[in-house]
Amino acid sequence: MNIIMENTNLTLKEIIDVTNGNLVYGNENEECISFERDTRAIKDGDIFIGFKGETVDGGIRYKEALENGAKGCIINKCANENLEKIENKFILEVEDTILATQQIAKLKRKKYNIPVVAITGSVGKTSTKDIIASVVSEKYDVLKTQGNMNNHIGLPMTILGLRNHTALVVEMGMNHFGEISTLTKIAKPTIAVITNVGTAHIGILGSRENILKAKMEILDGLQTGGTVVINNDNDLLHTCDLSNYNKVTYGIENESDYMAFDIRREESSSEYKIKIDEKEYKVFVPLAGDHFIYNSLCSIAVGKALNIETEKIIQGIKNFELTGKRNEIIEKNGLKIINDYYNASLDSMKASLGVLKNINATRKIAILGDMLELGEYSEKLHREVGSEAAKDEVDVLCTVGTLAKDIAKEATTLGTKEVYSFDTNEECIEKLKQIIKKGDCILLKASNRMRFGDISNFLQGENLWERKD
């Protein structure tokens, strides 16, 4: 793709036109380069966008934003009754700042003739985004989604961060039908990636088939002639019809365009071979677990679609760094601690237990929390996690939360000897004070809402063993 960079900055006049906003005061020829939603993070020259929360409309903080250096503010109408005029600043009122931000981001995207990789899937979006961005960075100046800013506000705010970048890598999350369709029509990807179709949000969408339908919305914004990259080992993706697109597949089990073989799984990494253009290569993945092998294969598929040299792709995989709270292995106080408590679903639970299984440790302890938004499938899927824990021969299983009690019940039924269930993190910590020993490896896996960071902080505490005694 030829990168054609024209004047990619927006003018206030363009923003007024695309949002049908009302310029309360200011110069419509003002150039709008950088945007910020947090008044505490405002830098000189930023444009502050005031989003309405559940209880407070951020637009009421317009004056604070201007005093902190913002050159202008975009706020909801009626957020303020009396707007104070400040010289050399501007205030633009719109009906809905969320919709306006999406409209502005869509306009911004149109100014860039660059590769845009969009990623969705039930699990693994953020880690796949991280490894793809690392690979694409071997050739391009990449802007990527920070953290998991993958929703109706996060994605457009990411796009508004475009400057002199020559590629964009974004992830797209969803809970309901129509959400990914909205996001992809803003981002207009040139490459769409679907990592898998699992059970996350099944309580909302009703079935895996409906989850697939929601994920396939990513194609609504795919540019003509665009490429779709899919995990060919996922049962639903393997059989879906993508004949109207340039389909590229990756996998380990099913015959795919990019396949790993001779896989060597280590405690904290993996290595495998792959054949590309009739030549065999070795690929080193700096994190353990088959899910990261899949992520790396996906990044190879994307890299080759962008004509990146194979050697550079392999280097990008080797160098990639993972967003925090995901499969982070810390050695502290004579323990190995696997922090993976940003989210939780059946597939990600299985993947994390697989990592724990391959760790060299005296004992393997799994601390697992509730999986949310599963509806009528909750008991069944939690019991499947318990079955996996038993199959992987976890030495000690601790569960936290009401739903996770079904994990404990199933594991106990299937023969796991040492199982504990707790309602709170505090109860779990009290038990850990009694049972942990140096040489243990402890997996922490749950939804972020379960606040497992509290347990991780306890395990990493400076006086852990004194407090235990």
CSV table of C-alpha atoms in Angstrom, one decimal:
chain,number,residue,atom,x,y,z
A,1,MET,CA,0.0,0.0,0.0
A,2,ASN,CA,1.3,3.4,-0.9
A,3,ILE,CA,1.3,5.7,2.1
A,4,ILE,CA,0.0,9.2,1.0
A,5,MET,CA,0.2,11.7,3.9
A,6,GLU,CA,-1.6,15.0,3.2
A,7,ASN,CA,-2.6,17.5,5.8
A,8,THR,CA,-4.1,15.1,8.3
A,9,ASN,CA,-5.0,17.6,11.0
A,10,LEU,CA,-8.6,18.7,11.5
A,11,THR,CA,-9.9,22.2,11.6
A,12,LEU,CA,-12.6,23.3,13.9
A,13,LYS,CA,-14.7,24.2,10.8
A,14,GLU,CA,-14.5,20.6,9.7
A,15,ILE,CA,-15.6,19.4,13.1
A,16,ILE,CA,-18.5,21.8,13.2
A,17,ASP,CA,-19.7,20.5,9.8
A,18,VAL,CA,-19.4,16.8,10.6
A,19,THR,CA,-21.1,17.1,14.0
A,20,ASN,CA,-23.6,19.8,13.2
A,21,GLY,CA,-22.3,21.5,16.4
A,22,ASN,CA,-22.9,25.0,17.7
A,23,LEU,CA,-19.7,27.1,18.1
A,24,VAL,CA,-20.5,29.1,21.2
A,25,TYR,CA,-17.3,31.2,20.7
A,26,GLY,CA,-13.9,30.8,19.1
A,27,ASN,CA,-12.2,30.8,15.7
A,28,GLU,CA,-13.5,28.1,13.3
A,29,ASN,CA,-10.2,28.1,11.5
A,30,GLU,CA,-8.5,26.7,14.7
A,31,GLU,CA,-6.4,23.6,14.0
A,32,CYS,CA,-7.4,20.6,16.1
A,33,ILE,CA,-4.5,18.2,16.6
A,34,SER,CA,-4.8,16.4,19.9
A,35,PHE,CA,-7.8,15.3,22.0
A,36,GLU,CA,-8.2,14.4,25.6
A,37,ARG,CA,-11.1,13.3,27.8
A,38,ASP,CA,-9.4,13.6,31.3
A,39,THR,CA,-8.9,17.2,32.6
A,40,ARG,CA,-6.0,15.9,34.7
A,41,ALA,CA,-4.1,14.8,31.6
A,42,ILE,CA,-4.7,17.9,29.6
A,43,LYS,CA,-1.6,19.2,27.8
A,44,ASP,CA,-1.2,22.6,26.1
A,45,GLY,CA,-3.1,22.7,22.9
A,46,ASP,CA,-5.4,19.7,23.6
A,47,ILE,CA,-9.0,19.7,22.7
A,48,PHE,CA,-11.0,18.5,25.7
A,49,ILE,CA,-14.1,16.3,25.1
A,50,GLY,CA,-16.6,16.1,27.9
A,51,PHE,CA,-18.4,12.8,28.0
A,52,LYS,CA,-21.5,12.2,30.1
A,53,GLY,CA,-21.1,9.5,32.7
A,54,GLU,CA,-23.8,7.8,34.8
A,55,THR,CA,-23.9,10.7,37.3
A,56,VAL,CA,-21.8,13.6,36.0
A,57,ASP,CA,-21.5,15.2,32.6
A,58,GLY,CA,-17.8,15.8,32.1
A,59,GLY,CA,-18.6,19.0,30.2
A,60,ILE,CA,-19.1,20.9,33.5
A,61,ARG,CA,-15.3,20.7,33.8
A,62,TYR,CA,-14.7,22.8,30.7
A,63,LYS,CA,-13.2,25.7,32.6
A,64,GLU,CA,-10.8,23.4,34.4
A,65,ALA,CA,-9.7,22.0,31.1
A,66,LEU,CA,-9.1,25.4,29.5
A,67,GLU,CA,-7.2,26.6,32.6
A,68,ASN,CA,-5.0,23.5,32.3
A,69,GLY,CA,-4.0,24.4,28.8
A,70,ALA,CA,-6.7,23.1,26.5
A,71,LYS,CA,-7.3,25.4,23.5
A,72,GLY,CA,-10.9,24.4,23.2
A,73,CYS,CA,-13.7,22.1,24.5
A,74,ILE,CA,-16.3,19.9,22.9
A,75,ILE,CA,-19.2,19.5,25.3
A,76,ASN,CA,-22.8,18.4,25.4
A,77,LYS,CA,-25.5,21.1,25.0
A,78,CYS,CA,-27.0,22.0,28.3
A,79,ALA,CA,-24.0,20.6,30.3
A,80,ASN,CA,-23.6,24.2,31.5
A,81,GLU,CA,-26.1,27.1,31.7
A,82,ASN,CA,-23.6,29.9,31.7
A,83,LEU,CA,-20.4,29.4,29.7
A,84,GLU,CA,-17.6,31.8,30.6
A,85,LYS,CA,-15.8,33.2,27.5
A,86,ILE,CA,-12.0,32.9,27.6
A,87,GLU,CA,-9.9,34.7,25.1
A,88,ASN,CA,-8.1,32.6,22.4
A,89,LYS,CA,-10.1,29.5,23.3
A,90,PHE,CA,-13.2,27.9,21.9
A,91,ILE,CA,-16.3,26.0,23.0
A,92,LEU,CA,-18.3,23.8,20.7
A,93,GLU,CA,-21.6,22.4,21.8
A,94,VAL,CA,-23.0,19.1,20.3
A,95,GLU,CA,-26.0,17.0,20.9
A,96,ASP,CA,-24.0,14.0,22.1
A,97,THR,CA,-20.3,14.0,22.6
A,98,ILE,CA,-20.0,10.2,22.2
A,99,LEU,CA,-21.7,10.4,18.7
A,100,ALA,CA,-19.7,13.5,17.9
A,101,THR,CA,-16.4,11.8,18.8
A,102,GLN,CA,-17.3,8.9,16.5
A,103,GLN,CA,-18.1,11.3,13.7
A,104,ILE,CA,-14.8,13.2,14.2
A,105,ALA,CA,-12.8,10.0,14.3
A,106,LYS,CA,-14.5,8.8,11.1
A,107,LEU,CA,-13.4,12.0,9.4
A,108,LYS,CA,-9.9,11.7,10.8
A,109,ARG,CA,-9.6,8.1,9.5
A,110,LYS,CA,-10.5,9.3,6.0
A,111,LYS,CA,-7.5,11.5,5.9
A,112,TYR,CA,-5.1,8.5,6.2
A,113,ASN,CA,-4.3,6.1,3.4
A,114,ILE,CA,-2.6,3.6,5.6
A,115,PRO,CA,-3.0,-0.1,6.6
A,116,VAL,CA,-5.5,-0.5,9.4
A,117,VAL,CA,-5.7,-3.9,11.2
A,118,ALA,CA,-8.8,-4.4,13.3
A,119,ILE,CA,-9.0,-7.4,15.7
A,120,THR,CA,-12.0,-9.0,17.4
A,121,GLY,CA,-12.7,-12.3,19.1
A,122,SER,CA,-14.1,-13.8,22.3
A,123,VAL,CA,-10.7,-13.9,24.0
A,124,GLY,CA,-7.2,-12.8,23.2
A,125,LYS,CA,-8.0,-9.5,21.4
A,126,THR,CA,-5.5,-7.5,23.5
A,127,SER,CA,-2.6,-9.9,23.4
A,128,THR,CA,-3.2,-10.5,19.6
A,129,LYS,CA,-3.2,-6.7,19.1
A,130,ASP,CA,0.0,-6.4,21.1
A,131,ILE,CA,1.9,-9.0,19.0
A,132,ILE,CA,0.5,-7.8,15.7
A,133,ALA,CA,1.5,-4.2,16.5
A,134,SER,CA,5.0,-5.4,17.4
A,135,VAL,CA,5.3,-7.2,14.1
A,136,VAL,CA,3.9,-4.4,12.0
A,137,SER,CA,6.2,-2.0,13.8
A,138,GLU,CA,9.1,-3.7,12.1
A,139,LYS,CA,8.1,-1.8,8.9
A,140,TYR,CA,5.6,0.9,9.9
A,141,ASP,CA,5.2,3.6,12.5
A,142,VAL,CA,2.3,2.1,14.4
A,143,LEU,CA,-0.4,3.5,16.5
A,144,LYS,CA,-2.2,0.8,18.5
A,145,THR,CA,-5.1,0.6,21.0
A,146,GLN,CA,-3.8,1.4,24.4
A,147,GLY,CA,-4.8,-1.2,27.1
A,148,ASN,CA,-8.2,-2.4,26.1
A,149,MET,CA,-9.8,0.9,24.9
A,150,ASN,CA,-11.8,-1.1,22.4
A,151,ASN,CA,-15.4,0.2,22.9
A,152,HIS,CA,-17.6,3.0,21.4
A,153,ILE,CA,-15.4,5.7,23.1
A,154,GLY,CA,-12.0,4.0,23.3
A,155,LEU,CA,-11.7,3.2,19.6
A,156,PRO,CA,-12.6,6.6,18.2
A,157,MET,CA,-10.3,8.2,20.8
A,158,THR,CA,-7.5,5.9,19.6
A,159,ILE,CA,-8.1,7.1,16.0
A,160,LEU,CA,-8.0,10.7,17.1
A,161,GLY,CA,-4.4,10.0,18.3
A,162,LEU,CA,-3.2,9.5,14.8
A,163,ARG,CA,-0.3,11.9,13.9
A,164,ASN,CA,2.5,10.8,11.5
A,165,HIS,CA,1.7,7.2,11.9
A,166,THR,CA,1.8,4.9,8.9
A,167,ALA,CA,-0.3,2.0,10.3
A,168,LEU,CA,-3.0,1.6,12.8
A,169,VAL,CA,-3.8,-1.6,14.9
A,170,VAL,CA,-7.0,-1.5,16.9
A,171,GLU,CA,-9.1,-4.0,18.8
A,172,MET,CA,-12.9,-4.1,18.8
A,173,GLY,CA,-14.9,-5.4,21.8
A,174,MET,CA,-18.7,-5.9,22.1
A,175,ASN,CA,-21.4,-7.0,24.4
A,176,HIS,CA,-24.4,-6.7,22.0
A,177,PHE,CA,-25.3,-6.9,18.4
A,178,GLY,CA,-24.5,-3.7,16.4
A,179,GLU,CA,-21.5,-2.6,18.5
A,180,ILE,CA,-18.7,-3.9,16.3
A,181,SER,CA,-20.6,-2.8,13.2
A,182,THR,CA,-20.4,0.8,14.5
A,183,LEU,CA,-16.7,0.5,15.3
A,184,THR,CA,-15.6,-1.0,12.0
A,185,LYS,CA,-17.5,1.6,10.0
A,186,ILE,CA,-15.4,4.2,11.8
A,187,ALA,CA,-12.0,2.4,11.5
A,188,LYS,CA,-12.5,1.1,8.0
A,189,PRO,CA,-10.0,-1.7,8.3
A,190,THR,CA,-7.9,-3.0,5.4
A,191,ILE,CA,-7.3,-6.2,7.4
A,192,ALA,CA,-9.9,-7.8,9.7
A,193,VAL,CA,-8.8,-10.4,12.3
A,194,ILE,CA,-11.1,-12.8,14.1
A,195,THR,CA,-9.2,-14.7,16.8
A,196,ASN,CA,-11.9,-17.1,18.0
A,197,VAL,CA,-15.6,-17.5,18.9
A,198,GLY,CA,-16.0,-18.7,22.4
A,199,THR,CA,-18.5,-18.2,25.2
A,200,ALA,CA,-17.8,-14.7,26.5
A,201,HIS,CA,-21.1,-12.7,26.7
A,202,ILE,CA,-23.1,-15.8,25.9
A,203,GLY,CA,-25.6,-14.9,28.6
A,204,ILE,CA,-26.3,-11.7,26.7
A,205,LEU,CA,-26.2,-13.0,23.1
A,206,GLY,CA,-27.8,-16.4,23.8
A,207,SER,CA,-25.6,-18.8,21.7
A,208,ARG,CA,-22.1,-19.2,20.2
A,209,GLU,CA,-23.8,-18.8,16.8
A,210,ASN,CA,-25.0,-15.4,17.8
A,211,ILE,CA,-21.6,-14.5,19.1
A,212,LEU,CA,-20.2,-15.5,15.7
A,213,LYS,CA,-22.8,-13.3,14.0
A,214,ALA,CA,-21.8,-10.3,16.2
A,215,LYS,CA,-18.1,-10.9,15.6
A,216,MET,CA,-18.6,-11.1,11.8
A,217,GLU,CA,-20.0,-7.5,11.9
A,218,ILE,CA,-16.3,-6.5,11.6
A,219,LEU,CA,-16.7,-7.1,7.9
A,220,ASP,CA,-19.3,-4.3,7.6
A,221,GLY,CA,-16.5,-1.8,7.5
A,222,LEU,CA,-13.8,-3.8,5.7
A,223,GLN,CA,-12.5,-2.0,2.6
A,224,THR,CA,-13.2,-3.5,-0.8
A,225,GLY,CA,-10.6,-6.2,-1.5
A,226,GLY,CA,-9.7,-6.4,2.2
A,227,THR,CA,-8.2,-9.4,3.9
A,228,VAL,CA,-9.9,-11.5,6.6
A,229,VAL,CA,-7.5,-13.4,8.9
A,230,ILE,CA,-9.1,-16.2,11.0
A,231,ASN,CA,-8.1,-18.9,13.5
A,232,ASN,CA,-8.9,-22.0,11.4
A,233,ASP,CA,-8.8,-24.3,14.5
A,234,ASN,CA,-11.9,-22.6,15.9
A,235,ASP,CA,-14.9,-24.8,15.0
A,236,LEU,CA,-17.3,-22.0,14.0
A,237,LEU,CA,-14.7,-19.9,12.1
A,238,HIS,CA,-13.4,-23.0,10.3
A,239,THR,CA,-16.8,-23.6,8.7
A,240,CYS,CA,-18.0,-20.0,8.1
A,241,ASP,CA,-18.4,-18.7,4.5
A,242,LEU,CA,-15.8,-16.0,3.6
A,243,SER,CA,-15.8,-16.7,-0.1
A,244,ASN,CA,-16.4,-13.0,-0.9
A,245,TYR,CA,-13.2,-12.0,0.9
A,246,ASN,CA,-9.4,-12.6,0.7
A,247,LYS,CA,-9.4,-15.2,3.5
A,248,VAL,CA,-6.1,-16.1,5.2
A,249,THR,CA,-6.0,-18.8,7.8
A,250,TYR,CA,-3.7,-19.9,10.7
A,251,GLY,CA,-3.8,-22.9,13.0
A,252,ILE,CA,-2.1,-25.9,14.6
A,253,GLU,CA,-4.6,-28.7,14.0
A,254,ASN,CA,-6.5,-27.9,10.7
A,255,GLU,CA,-4.7,-27.4,7.4
A,256,SER,CA,-4.1,-23.6,7.2
A,257,ASP,CA,-2.1,-21.0,5.3
A,258,TYR,CA,0.2,-20.6,8.3
A,259,MET,CA,0.7,-23.6,10.5
A,260,ALA,CA,3.0,-24.3,13.5
A,261,PHE,CA,4.7,-27.7,13.7
A,262,ASP,CA,7.4,-29.3,15.9
A,263,ILE,CA,6.2,-27.2,18.8
A,264,ARG,CA,8.4,-27.1,21.9
A,265,ARG,CA,6.6,-25.8,24.9
A,266,GLU,CA,8.8,-24.4,27.8
A,267,GLU,CA,7.9,-23.0,31.2
A,268,SER,CA,7.9,-19.4,30.1
A,269,SER,CA,8.1,-19.6,26.3
A,270,SER,CA,7.4,-21.7,23.2
A,271,GLU,CA,9.2,-22.4,19.9
A,272,TYR,CA,7.9,-23.9,16.7
A,273,LYS,CA,8.7,-24.3,13.0
A,274,ILE,CA,6.7,-22.9,10.2
A,275,LYS,CA,6.9,-23.1,6.4
A,276,ILE,CA,6.6,-19.8,4.5
A,277,ASP,CA,7.1,-19.6,0.8
A,278,GLU,CA,8.6,-23.1,0.7
A,279,LYS,CA,11.2,-22.2,3.3
A,280,GLU,CA,11.3,-23.4,6.9
A,281,TYR,CA,11.7,-21.0,9.8
A,282,LYS,CA,12.0,-21.2,13.6
A,283,VAL,CA,9.7,-18.9,15.6
A,284,PHE,CA,10.4,-18.1,19.3
A,285,VAL,CA,7.4,-16.9,21.3
A,286,PRO,CA,8.5,-15.2,24.6
A,287,LEU,CA,5.4,-16.3,26.5
A,288,ALA,CA,4.1,-19.7,27.4
A,289,GLY,CA,0.8,-21.2,26.3
A,290,ASP,CA,-0.7,-22.4,23.1
A,291,HIS,CA,-2.9,-19.2,22.9
A,292,PHE,CA,0.3,-17.2,22.4
A,293,ILE,CA,1.4,-19.6,19.6
A,294,TYR,CA,-2.0,-18.9,17.9
A,295,ASN,CA,-1.4,-15.1,18.5
A,296,SER,CA,2.0,-15.3,16.9
A,297,LEU,CA,0.6,-17.3,13.9
A,298,CYS,CA,-2.0,-14.6,13.5
A,299,SER,CA,0.7,-11.9,13.5
A,300,ILE,CA,2.6,-13.8,10.8
A,301,ALA,CA,-0.5,-13.9,8.6
A,302,VAL,CA,-1.0,-10.1,9.1
A,303,GLY,CA,2.7,-9.4,8.5
A,304,LYS,CA,2.8,-11.3,5.3
A,305,ALA,CA,-0.4,-9.6,4.1
A,306,LEU,CA,1.5,-6.4,4.6
A,307,ASN,CA,4.6,-7.7,2.7
A,308,ILE,CA,6.8,-7.6,5.8
A,309,GLU,CA,10.0,-9.7,5.5
A,310,THR,CA,9.6,-13.0,7.3
A,311,GLU,CA,12.8,-12.4,9.3
A,312,LYS,CA,11.4,-9.1,10.5
A,313,ILE,CA,8.1,-10.7,11.4
A,314,ILE,CA,9.9,-13.3,13.5
A,315,GLN,CA,11.9,-10.6,15.2
A,316,GLY,CA,8.7,-8.6,16.0
A,317,ILE,CA,7.2,-11.7,17.7
A,318,LYS,CA,10.4,-12.2,19.7
A,319,ASN,CA,10.3,-8.6,20.9
A,320,PHE,CA,6.6,-8.2,21.7
A,321,GLU,CA,5.5,-7.0,25.1
A,322,LEU,CA,2.1,-7.9,26.6
A,323,THR,CA,-0.3,-5.5,28.2
A,324,GLY,CA,-0.3,-5.9,32.0
A,325,LYS,CA,-2.5,-8.2,34.1
A,326,ARG,CA,-2.4,-10.8,31.3
A,327,ASN,CA,-0.2,-13.9,31.7
A,328,GLU,CA,2.4,-11.9,33.7
A,329,ILE,CA,4.7,-14.2,35.6
A,330,ILE,CA,6.4,-12.7,38.6
A,331,GLU,CA,9.0,-14.4,40.8
A,332,LYS,CA,8.8,-13.0,44.3
A,333,ASN,CA,9.1,-14.2,47.9
A,334,GLY,CA,10.1,-17.7,46.7
A,335,LEU,CA,6.9,-18.0,44.7
A,336,LYS,CA,6.0,-17.9,41.1
A,337,ILE,CA,2.9,-15.8,40.6
A,338,ILE,CA,0.9,-15.8,37.3
A,339,ASN,CA,-1.1,-12.6,37.1
A,340,ASP,CA,-3.9,-13.1,34.5
A,341,TYR,CA,-6.9,-11.4,36.2
A,342,TYR,CA,-8.0,-8.9,33.6
A,343,ASN,CA,-10.8,-11.0,32.2
A,344,ALA,CA,-12.2,-14.5,32.4
A,345,SER,CA,-14.0,-16.8,30.1
A,346,LEU,CA,-14.0,-20.6,29.6
A,347,ASP,CA,-11.4,-20.4,26.9
A,348,SER,CA,-9.1,-18.0,28.7
A,349,MET,CA,-9.5,-20.1,32.0
A,350,LYS,CA,-8.4,-23.2,30.1
A,351,ALA,CA,-5.5,-21.4,28.5
A,352,SER,CA,-4.2,-20.1,31.9
A,353,LEU,CA,-4.6,-23.5,33.5
A,354,GLY,CA,-2.5,-24.9,30.6
A,355,VAL,CA,0.2,-22.4,31.4
A,356,LEU,CA,0.2,-23.4,35.0
A,357,LYS,CA,0.4,-27.0,34.1
A,358,ASN,CA,3.7,-26.5,32.3
A,359,ILE,CA,5.3,-24.5,35.1
A,360,ASN,CA,8.1,-26.2,37.1
A,361,ALA,CA,7.0,-25.8,40.7
A,362,THR,CA,6.8,-27.7,44.0
A,363,ARG,CA,3.0,-27.3,44.0
A,364,LYS,CA,0.6,-25.6,41.6
A,365,ILE,CA,-2.2,-23.5,43.1
A,366,ALA,CA,-5.0,-22.1,41.0
A,367,ILE,CA,-7.0,-19.2,42.4
A,368,LEU,CA,-10.0,-18.7,40.2
A,369,GLY,CA,-12.9,-16.2,40.3
A,370,ASP,CA,-16.3,-15.7,38.8
A,371,MET,CA,-16.8,-15.6,35.1
A,372,LEU,CA,-19.5,-13.0,34.3
A,373,GLU,CA,-22.2,-12.5,31.7
A,374,LEU,CA,-22.9,-16.2,31.2
A,375,GLY,CA,-26.6,-16.2,32.0
A,376,GLU,CA,-28.2,-19.6,31.9
A,377,TYR,CA,-24.9,-21.2,30.8
A,378,SER,CA,-23.1,-20.1,34.0
A,379,GLU,CA,-23.2,-23.3,36.0
A,380,LYS,CA,-22.3,-25.5,33.0
A,381,LEU,CA,-19.3,-23.3,32.0
A,382,HIS,CA,-18.0,-22.9,35.5
A,383,ARG,CA,-18.2,-26.7,35.9
A,384,GLU,CA,-16.2,-27.1,32.7
A,385,VAL,CA,-13.5,-25.0,34.3
A,386,GLY,CA,-13.5,-27.3,37.3
A,387,SER,CA,-13.2,-30.2,35.0
A,388,GLU,CA,-10.2,-28.6,33.4
A,389,ALA,CA,-8.5,-27.9,36.7
A,390,ALA,CA,-8.9,-31.5,37.7
A,391,LYS,CA,-7.6,-32.8,34.4
A,392,ASP,CA,-4.6,-30.5,34.7
A,393,GLU,CA,-3.9,-31.9,38.2
A,394,VAL,CA,-3.9,-28.7,40.1
A,395,ASP,CA,-2.5,-29.4,43.6
A,396,VAL,CA,-4.6,-26.7,45.4
A,397,LEU,CA,-7.7,-25.0,44.0
A,398,CYS,CA,-9.2,-21.9,45.6
A,399,THR,CA,-12.3,-20.2,44.2
A,400,VAL,CA,-13.6,-16.8,45.0
A,401,GLY,CA,-17.2,-15.7,44.4
A,402,THR,CA,-20.6,-17.2,44.3
A,403,LEU,CA,-20.5,-18.5,40.7
A,404,ALA,CA,-17.0,-19.9,41.0
A,405,LYS,CA,-18.3,-22.4,43.7
A,406,ASP,CA,-19.4,-24.5,40.8
A,407,ILE,CA,-15.7,-24.7,39.7
A,408,ALA,CA,-14.8,-26.1,43.1
A,409,LYS,CA,-17.7,-28.6,43.2
A,410,GLU,CA,-16.8,-30.1,39.8
A,411,ALA,CA,-13.1,-30.3,40.6
A,412,THR,CA,-13.9,-32.0,44.0
A,413,THR,CA,-16.2,-34.5,42.2
A,414,LEU,CA,-13.4,-35.4,39.8
A,415,GLY,CA,-10.9,-36.0,42.5
A,416,THR,CA,-9.0,-32.8,43.2
A,417,LYS,CA,-7.9,-33.3,46.8
A,418,GLU,CA,-7.4,-29.8,48.2
A,419,VAL,CA,-10.2,-27.4,47.3
A,420,TYR,CA,-11.4,-24.3,49.0
A,421,SER,CA,-14.2,-21.8,48.2
A,422,PHE,CA,-14.5,-18.3,49.4
A,423,ASP,CA,-16.9,-15.4,49.1
A,424,THR,CA,-14.3,-12.7,49.3
A,425,ASN,CA,-10.6,-12.0,48.5
A,426,GLU,CA,-10.0,-11.3,52.2
A,427,GLU,CA,-11.1,-14.8,53.1
A,428,CYS,CA,-8.9,-16.3,50.4
A,429,ILE,CA,-5.9,-14.3,51.6
A,430,GLU,CA,-6.4,-15.6,55.2
A,431,LYS,CA,-6.3,-19.2,53.9
A,432,LEU,CA,-3.3,-18.5,51.8
A,433,LYS,CA,-1.4,-17.3,54.9
A,434,GLN,CA,-1.9,-20.8,56.3
A,435,ILE,CA,-1.2,-23.0,53.2
A,436,ILE,CA,1.3,-21.3,50.8
A,437,LYS,CA,4.9,-22.5,50.8
A,438,LYS,CA,8.1,-21.4,49.1
A,439,GLY,CA,8.4,-23.1,45.7
A,440,ASP,CA,4.6,-22.8,44.9
A,441,CYS,CA,3.4,-21.5,41.6
A,442,ILE,CA,0.1,-19.5,42.0
A,443,LEU,CA,-2.3,-18.7,39.2
A,444,LEU,CA,-4.6,-15.7,39.7
A,445,LYS,CA,-7.4,-15.8,37.1
A,446,ALA,CA,-10.7,-13.9,37.2
A,447,SER,CA,-12.6,-10.9,35.8
A,448,ASN,CA,-11.0,-7.6,36.6
A,449,ARG,CA,-14.1,-6.8,38.7
A,450,MET,CA,-13.0,-9.5,41.2
A,451,ARG,CA,-10.1,-7.3,42.2
A,452,PHE,CA,-7.6,-10.1,42.3
A,453,GLY,CA,-4.8,-7.5,42.3
A,454,ASP,CA,-5.4,-7.4,46.1
A,455,ILE,CA,-4.4,-11.1,46.3
A,456,SER,CA,-1.4,-10.5,44.0
A,457,ASN,CA,-0.2,-7.6,46.2
A,458,PHE,CA,-0.5,-9.7,49.3
A,459,LEU,CA,1.7,-12.5,47.7
A,460,GLN,CA,4.3,-9.9,46.6
A,461,GLY,CA,4.3,-8.2,50.0
A,462,GLU,CA,7.7,-7.4,51.5
A,463,ASN,CA,6.8,-9.1,54.8
A,464,LEU,CA,4.9,-12.1,53.4
A,465,TRP,CA,6.5,-14.8,55.4
A,466,GLU,CA,6.5,-12.8,58.6
A,467,ARG,CA,2.8,-12.1,58.2
A,468,LYS,CA,2.2,-15.8,57.4
A,469,ASP,CA,3.9,-16.9,60.6
